[in-house]
Short mmCIF file of N, CA, C and O in Angstrom, two decimals:
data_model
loop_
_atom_site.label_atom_id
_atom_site.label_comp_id
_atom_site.label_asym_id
_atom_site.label_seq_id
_atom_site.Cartn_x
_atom_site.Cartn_y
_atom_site.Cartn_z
N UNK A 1 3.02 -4.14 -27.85
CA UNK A 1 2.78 -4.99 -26.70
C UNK A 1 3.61 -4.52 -25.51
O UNK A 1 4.69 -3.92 -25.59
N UNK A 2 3.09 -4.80 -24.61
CA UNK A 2 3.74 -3.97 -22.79
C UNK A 2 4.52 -5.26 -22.56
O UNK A 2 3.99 -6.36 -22.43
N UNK A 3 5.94 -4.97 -22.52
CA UNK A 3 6.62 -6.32 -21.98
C UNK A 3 6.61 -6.09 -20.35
O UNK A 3 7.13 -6.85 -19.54
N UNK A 4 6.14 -5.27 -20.14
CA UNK A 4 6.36 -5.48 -18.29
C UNK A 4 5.23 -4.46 -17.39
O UNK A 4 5.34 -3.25 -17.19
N UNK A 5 4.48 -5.06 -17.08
CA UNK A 5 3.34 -4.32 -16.10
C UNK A 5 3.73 -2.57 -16.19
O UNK A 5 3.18 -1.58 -16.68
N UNK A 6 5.13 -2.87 -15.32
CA UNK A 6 5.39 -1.27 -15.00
C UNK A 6 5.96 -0.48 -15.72
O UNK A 6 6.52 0.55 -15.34
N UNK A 7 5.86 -1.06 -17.37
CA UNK A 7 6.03 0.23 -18.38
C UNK A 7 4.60 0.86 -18.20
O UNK A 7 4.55 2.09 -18.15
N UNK A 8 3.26 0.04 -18.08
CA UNK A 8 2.35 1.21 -18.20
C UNK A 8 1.97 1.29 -16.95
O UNK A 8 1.14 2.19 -17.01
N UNK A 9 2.05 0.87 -15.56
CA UNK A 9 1.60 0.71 -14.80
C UNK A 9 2.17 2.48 -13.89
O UNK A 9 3.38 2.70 -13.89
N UNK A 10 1.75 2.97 -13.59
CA UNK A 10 1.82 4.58 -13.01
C UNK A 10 1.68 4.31 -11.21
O UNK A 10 0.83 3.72 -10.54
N UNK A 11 2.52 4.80 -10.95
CA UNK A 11 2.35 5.07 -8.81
C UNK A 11 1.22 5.46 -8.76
O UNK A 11 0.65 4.65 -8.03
N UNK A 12 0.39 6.34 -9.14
CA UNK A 12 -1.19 6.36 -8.92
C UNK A 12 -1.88 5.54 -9.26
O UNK A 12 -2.95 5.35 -8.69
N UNK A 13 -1.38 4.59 -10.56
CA UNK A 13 -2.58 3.37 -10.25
C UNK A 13 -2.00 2.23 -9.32
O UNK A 13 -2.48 1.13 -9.06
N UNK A 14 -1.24 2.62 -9.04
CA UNK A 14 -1.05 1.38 -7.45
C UNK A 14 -1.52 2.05 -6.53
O UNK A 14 -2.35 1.26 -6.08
N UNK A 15 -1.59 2.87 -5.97
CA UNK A 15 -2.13 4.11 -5.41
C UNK A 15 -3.82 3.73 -5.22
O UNK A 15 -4.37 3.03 -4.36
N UNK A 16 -4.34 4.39 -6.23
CA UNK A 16 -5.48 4.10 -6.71
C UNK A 16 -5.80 2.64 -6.10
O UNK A 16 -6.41 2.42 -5.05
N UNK A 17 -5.28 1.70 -6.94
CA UNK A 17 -5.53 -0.09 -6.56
C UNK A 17 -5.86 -0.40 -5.42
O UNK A 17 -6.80 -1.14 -5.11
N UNK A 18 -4.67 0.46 -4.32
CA UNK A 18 -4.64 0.18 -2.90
C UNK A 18 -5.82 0.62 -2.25
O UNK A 18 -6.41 0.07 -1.32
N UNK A 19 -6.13 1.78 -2.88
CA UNK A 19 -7.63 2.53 -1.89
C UNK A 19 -8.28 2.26 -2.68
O UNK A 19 -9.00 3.24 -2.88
N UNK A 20 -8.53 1.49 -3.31
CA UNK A 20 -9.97 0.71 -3.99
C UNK A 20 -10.11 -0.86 -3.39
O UNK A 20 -11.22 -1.38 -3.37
N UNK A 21 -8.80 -1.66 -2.84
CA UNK A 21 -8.83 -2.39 -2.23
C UNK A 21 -8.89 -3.95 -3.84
O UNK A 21 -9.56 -4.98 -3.89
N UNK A 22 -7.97 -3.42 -4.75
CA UNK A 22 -7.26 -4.16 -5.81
C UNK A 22 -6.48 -5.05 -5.45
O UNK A 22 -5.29 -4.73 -5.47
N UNK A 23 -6.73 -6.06 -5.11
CA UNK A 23 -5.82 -7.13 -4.89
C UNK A 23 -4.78 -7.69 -6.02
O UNK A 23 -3.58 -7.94 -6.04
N UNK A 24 -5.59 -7.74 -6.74
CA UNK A 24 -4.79 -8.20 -8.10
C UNK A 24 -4.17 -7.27 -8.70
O UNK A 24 -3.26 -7.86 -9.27
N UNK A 25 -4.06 -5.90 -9.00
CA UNK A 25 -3.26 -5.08 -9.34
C UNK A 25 -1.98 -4.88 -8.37
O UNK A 25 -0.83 -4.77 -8.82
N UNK A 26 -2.27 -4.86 -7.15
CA UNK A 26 -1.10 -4.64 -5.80
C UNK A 26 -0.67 -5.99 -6.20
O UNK A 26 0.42 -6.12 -5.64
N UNK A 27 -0.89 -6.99 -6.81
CA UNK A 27 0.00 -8.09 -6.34
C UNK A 27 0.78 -8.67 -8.16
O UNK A 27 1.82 -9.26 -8.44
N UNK A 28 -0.22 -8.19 -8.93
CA UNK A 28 0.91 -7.97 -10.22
C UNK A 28 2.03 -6.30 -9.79
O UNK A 28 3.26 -6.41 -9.82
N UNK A 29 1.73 -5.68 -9.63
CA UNK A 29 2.96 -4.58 -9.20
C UNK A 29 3.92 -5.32 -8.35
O UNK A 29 4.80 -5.58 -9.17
N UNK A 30 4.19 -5.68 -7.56
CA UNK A 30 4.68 -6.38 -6.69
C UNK A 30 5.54 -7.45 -7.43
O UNK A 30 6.77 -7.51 -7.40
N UNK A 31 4.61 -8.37 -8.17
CA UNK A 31 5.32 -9.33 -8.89
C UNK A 31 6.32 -9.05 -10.45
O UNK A 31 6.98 -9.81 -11.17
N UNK A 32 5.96 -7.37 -10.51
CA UNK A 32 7.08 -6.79 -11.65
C UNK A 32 7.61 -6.13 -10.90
O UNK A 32 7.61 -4.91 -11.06
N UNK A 33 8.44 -6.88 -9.53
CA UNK A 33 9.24 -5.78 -8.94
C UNK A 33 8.91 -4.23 -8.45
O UNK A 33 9.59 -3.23 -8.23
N UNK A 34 7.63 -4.55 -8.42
CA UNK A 34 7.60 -3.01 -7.91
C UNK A 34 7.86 -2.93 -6.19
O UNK A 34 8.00 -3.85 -5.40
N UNK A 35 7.86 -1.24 -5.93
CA UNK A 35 8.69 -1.10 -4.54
C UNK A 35 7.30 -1.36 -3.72
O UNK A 35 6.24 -0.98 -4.21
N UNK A 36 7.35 -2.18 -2.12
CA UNK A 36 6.18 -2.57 -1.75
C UNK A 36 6.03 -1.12 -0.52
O UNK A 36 5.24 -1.07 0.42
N UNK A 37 7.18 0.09 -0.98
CA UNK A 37 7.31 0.99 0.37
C UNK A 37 7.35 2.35 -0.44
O UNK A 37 8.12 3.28 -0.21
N UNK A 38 6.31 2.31 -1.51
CA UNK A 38 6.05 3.49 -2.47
C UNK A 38 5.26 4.24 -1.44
O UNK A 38 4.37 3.70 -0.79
N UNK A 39 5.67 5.75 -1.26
CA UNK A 39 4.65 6.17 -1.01
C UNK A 39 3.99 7.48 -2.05
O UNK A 39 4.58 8.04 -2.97
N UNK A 40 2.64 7.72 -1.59
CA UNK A 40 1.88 8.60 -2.28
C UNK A 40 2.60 9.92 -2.11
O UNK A 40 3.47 9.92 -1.24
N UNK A 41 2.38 11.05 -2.78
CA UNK A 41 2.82 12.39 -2.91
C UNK A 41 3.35 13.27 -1.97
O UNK A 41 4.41 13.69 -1.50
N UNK A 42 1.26 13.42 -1.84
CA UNK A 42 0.90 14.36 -1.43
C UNK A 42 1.39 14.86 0.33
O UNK A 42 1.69 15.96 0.80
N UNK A 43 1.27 13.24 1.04
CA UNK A 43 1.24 12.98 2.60
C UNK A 43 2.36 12.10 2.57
O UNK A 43 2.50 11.57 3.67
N UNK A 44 3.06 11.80 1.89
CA UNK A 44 3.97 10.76 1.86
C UNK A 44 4.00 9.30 2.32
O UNK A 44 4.87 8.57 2.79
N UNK A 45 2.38 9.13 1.92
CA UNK A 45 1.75 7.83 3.05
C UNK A 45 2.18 6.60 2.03
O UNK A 45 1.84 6.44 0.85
N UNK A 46 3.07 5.76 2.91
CA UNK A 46 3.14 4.59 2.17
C UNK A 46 1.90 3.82 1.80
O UNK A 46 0.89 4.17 2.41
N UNK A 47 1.77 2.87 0.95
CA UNK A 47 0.93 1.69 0.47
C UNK A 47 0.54 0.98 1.57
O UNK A 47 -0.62 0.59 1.59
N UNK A 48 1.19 0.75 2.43
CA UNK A 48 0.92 -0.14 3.93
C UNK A 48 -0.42 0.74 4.56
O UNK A 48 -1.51 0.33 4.97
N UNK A 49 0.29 2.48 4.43
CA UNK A 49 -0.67 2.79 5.61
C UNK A 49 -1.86 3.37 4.93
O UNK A 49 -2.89 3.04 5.50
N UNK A 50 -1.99 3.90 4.21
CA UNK A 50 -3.09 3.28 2.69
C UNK A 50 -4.21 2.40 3.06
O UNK A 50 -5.34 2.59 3.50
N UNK A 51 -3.32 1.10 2.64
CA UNK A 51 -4.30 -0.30 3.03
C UNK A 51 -4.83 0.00 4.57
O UNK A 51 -6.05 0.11 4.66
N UNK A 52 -4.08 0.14 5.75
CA UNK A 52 -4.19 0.03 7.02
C UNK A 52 -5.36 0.70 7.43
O UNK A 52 -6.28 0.36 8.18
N UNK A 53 -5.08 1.95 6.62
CA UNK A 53 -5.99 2.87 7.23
C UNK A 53 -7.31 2.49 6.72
O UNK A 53 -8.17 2.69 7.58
N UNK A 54 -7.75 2.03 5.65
CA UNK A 54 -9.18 1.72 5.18
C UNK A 54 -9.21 -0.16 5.39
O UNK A 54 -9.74 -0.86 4.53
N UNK A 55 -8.60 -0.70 6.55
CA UNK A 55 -9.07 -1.83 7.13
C UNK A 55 -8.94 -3.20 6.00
O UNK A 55 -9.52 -4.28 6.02
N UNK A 56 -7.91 -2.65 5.01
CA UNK A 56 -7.85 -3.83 4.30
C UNK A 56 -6.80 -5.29 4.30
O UNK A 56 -5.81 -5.26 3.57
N UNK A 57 -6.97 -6.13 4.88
CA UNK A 57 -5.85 -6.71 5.90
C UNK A 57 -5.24 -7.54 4.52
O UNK A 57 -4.12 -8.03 4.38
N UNK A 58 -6.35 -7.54 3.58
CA UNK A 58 -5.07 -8.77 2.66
C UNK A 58 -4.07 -8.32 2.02
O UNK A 58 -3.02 -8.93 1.83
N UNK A 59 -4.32 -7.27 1.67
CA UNK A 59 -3.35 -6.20 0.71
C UNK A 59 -2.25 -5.37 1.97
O UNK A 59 -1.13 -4.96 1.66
N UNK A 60 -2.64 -5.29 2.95
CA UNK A 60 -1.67 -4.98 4.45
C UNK A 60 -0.79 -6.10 4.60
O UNK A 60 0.41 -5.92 4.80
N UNK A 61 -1.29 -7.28 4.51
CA UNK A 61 -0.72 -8.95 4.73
C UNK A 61 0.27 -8.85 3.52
O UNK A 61 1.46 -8.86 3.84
N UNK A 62 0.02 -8.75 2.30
CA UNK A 62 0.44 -8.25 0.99
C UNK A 62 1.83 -8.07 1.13
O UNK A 62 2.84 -8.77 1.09
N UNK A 63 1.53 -6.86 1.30
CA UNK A 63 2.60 -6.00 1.25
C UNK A 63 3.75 -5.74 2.33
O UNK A 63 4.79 -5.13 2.09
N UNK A 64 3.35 -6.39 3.75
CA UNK A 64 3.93 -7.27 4.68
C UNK A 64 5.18 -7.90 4.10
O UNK A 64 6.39 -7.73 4.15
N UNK A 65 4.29 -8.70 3.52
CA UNK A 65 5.30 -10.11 3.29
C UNK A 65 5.96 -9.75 1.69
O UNK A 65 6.44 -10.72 1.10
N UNK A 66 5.99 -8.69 1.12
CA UNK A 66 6.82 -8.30 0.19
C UNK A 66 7.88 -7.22 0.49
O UNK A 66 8.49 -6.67 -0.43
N UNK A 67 8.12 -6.87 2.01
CA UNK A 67 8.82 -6.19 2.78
C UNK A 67 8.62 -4.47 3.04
O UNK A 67 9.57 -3.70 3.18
N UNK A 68 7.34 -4.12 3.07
CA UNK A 68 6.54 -3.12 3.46
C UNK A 68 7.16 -3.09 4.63
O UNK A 68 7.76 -4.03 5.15
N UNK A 69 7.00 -1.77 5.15
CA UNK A 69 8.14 -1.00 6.23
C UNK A 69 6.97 -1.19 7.37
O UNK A 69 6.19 -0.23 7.35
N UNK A 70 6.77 -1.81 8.00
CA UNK A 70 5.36 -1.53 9.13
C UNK A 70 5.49 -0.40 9.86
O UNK A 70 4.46 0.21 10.15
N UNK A 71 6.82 0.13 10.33
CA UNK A 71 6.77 1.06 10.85
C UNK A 71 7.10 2.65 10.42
O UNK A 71 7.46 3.61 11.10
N UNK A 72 6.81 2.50 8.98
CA UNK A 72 6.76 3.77 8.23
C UNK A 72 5.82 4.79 8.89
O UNK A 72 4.85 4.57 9.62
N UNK A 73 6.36 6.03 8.46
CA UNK A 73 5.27 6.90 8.75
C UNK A 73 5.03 7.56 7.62
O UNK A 73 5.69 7.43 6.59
N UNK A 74 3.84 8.48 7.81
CA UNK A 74 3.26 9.77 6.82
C UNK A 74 4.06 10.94 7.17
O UNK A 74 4.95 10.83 8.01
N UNK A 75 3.68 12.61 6.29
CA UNK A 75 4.50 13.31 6.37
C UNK A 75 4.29 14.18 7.89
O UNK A 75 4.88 15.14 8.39
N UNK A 76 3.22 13.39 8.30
CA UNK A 76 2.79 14.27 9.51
C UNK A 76 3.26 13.69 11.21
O UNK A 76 3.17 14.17 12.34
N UNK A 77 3.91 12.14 10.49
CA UNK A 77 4.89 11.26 11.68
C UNK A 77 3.67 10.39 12.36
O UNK A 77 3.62 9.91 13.49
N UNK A 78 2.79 10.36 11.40
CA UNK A 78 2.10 8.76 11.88
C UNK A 78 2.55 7.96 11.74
O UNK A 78 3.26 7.88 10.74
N UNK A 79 2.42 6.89 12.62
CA UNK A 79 3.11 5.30 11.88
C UNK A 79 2.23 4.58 11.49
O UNK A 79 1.13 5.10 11.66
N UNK A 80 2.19 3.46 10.97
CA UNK A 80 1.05 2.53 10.61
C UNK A 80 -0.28 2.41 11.13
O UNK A 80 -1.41 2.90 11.10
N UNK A 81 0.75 1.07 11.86
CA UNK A 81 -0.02 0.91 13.05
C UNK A 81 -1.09 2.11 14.00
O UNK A 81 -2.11 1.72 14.57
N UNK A 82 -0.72 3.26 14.02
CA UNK A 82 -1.01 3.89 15.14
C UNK A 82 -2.25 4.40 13.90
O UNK A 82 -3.32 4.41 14.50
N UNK A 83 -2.43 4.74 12.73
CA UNK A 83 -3.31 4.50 11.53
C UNK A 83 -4.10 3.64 11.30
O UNK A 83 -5.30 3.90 11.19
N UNK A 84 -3.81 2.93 11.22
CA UNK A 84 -4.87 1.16 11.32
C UNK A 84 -5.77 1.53 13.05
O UNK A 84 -7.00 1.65 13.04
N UNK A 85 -5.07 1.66 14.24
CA UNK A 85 -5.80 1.80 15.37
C UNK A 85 -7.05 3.04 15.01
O UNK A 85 -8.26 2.82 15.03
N UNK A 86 -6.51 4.11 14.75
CA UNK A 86 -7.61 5.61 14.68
C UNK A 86 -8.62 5.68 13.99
O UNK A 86 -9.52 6.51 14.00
N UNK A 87 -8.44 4.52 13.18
CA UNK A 87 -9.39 4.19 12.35
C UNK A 87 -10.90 2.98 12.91
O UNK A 87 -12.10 2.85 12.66
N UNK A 88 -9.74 2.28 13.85
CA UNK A 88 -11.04 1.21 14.51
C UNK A 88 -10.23 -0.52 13.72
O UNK A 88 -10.73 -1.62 13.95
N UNK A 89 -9.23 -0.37 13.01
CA UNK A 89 -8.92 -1.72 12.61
C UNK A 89 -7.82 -2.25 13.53
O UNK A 89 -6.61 -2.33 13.32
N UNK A 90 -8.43 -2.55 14.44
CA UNK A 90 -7.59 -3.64 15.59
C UNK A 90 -6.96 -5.08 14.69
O UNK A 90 -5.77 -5.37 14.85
N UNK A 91 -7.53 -5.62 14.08
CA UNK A 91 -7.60 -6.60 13.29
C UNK A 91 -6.02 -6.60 12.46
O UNK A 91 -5.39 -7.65 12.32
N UNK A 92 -5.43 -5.01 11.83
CA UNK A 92 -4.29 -5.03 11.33
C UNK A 92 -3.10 -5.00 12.66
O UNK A 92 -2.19 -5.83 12.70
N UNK A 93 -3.25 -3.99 13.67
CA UNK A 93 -3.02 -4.10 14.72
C UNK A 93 -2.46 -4.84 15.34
O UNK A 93 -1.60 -4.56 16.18
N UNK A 94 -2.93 -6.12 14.98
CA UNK A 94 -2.66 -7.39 15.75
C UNK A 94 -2.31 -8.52 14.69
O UNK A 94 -2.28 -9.74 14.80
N UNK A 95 -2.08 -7.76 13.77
CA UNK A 95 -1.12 -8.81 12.78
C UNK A 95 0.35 -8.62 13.39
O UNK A 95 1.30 -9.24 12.91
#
């Protein structure tokens, strides 16, 4: 038996969760302590800008309020926000 999400739970499937737009996986990770300012590998894109960038405001709201860095960047010195805009999601923008 798994006594805690994040013995089996892997950074790619939060990863994954986030760009599938998993609410319930991002928010059990979260609730076993996981970090809400993980970022992915490859681009070093946090979970925020993840969500941001594919317009998903609840899992952005999410991870907000579990102390997600808003003004993180990727490895290329985007910030969030300026991610959420290039995309067309005014909507995170203006959270």
């Amino acid at each position: 038996m798994v006594e805690s999400l994040n013995e089996w739970l892997q950074p790619n499937d939060v990863i994954n969760a986030v760009n599938t737009n998993n609410v319930s996986i991002v928010l059990e990770y979260l609730k076993q302590d996981g970090a809400p300012n993980l970022k992915e590998k490859e681009m070093e894109t946090p979970l925020i800008m993840l969500a941001a960038s594919k317009g998903f405001t609840t899992i952005v709201r999410i991870l907000m309020n579990a102390g997600a860095d808003i003004n993180a960047k990727n490895a290329v010195g985007w910030p969030v926000l300026i991610e959420a805009s290039a995309h067309g999601h005014t909507e995170i923008v203006q959270m």
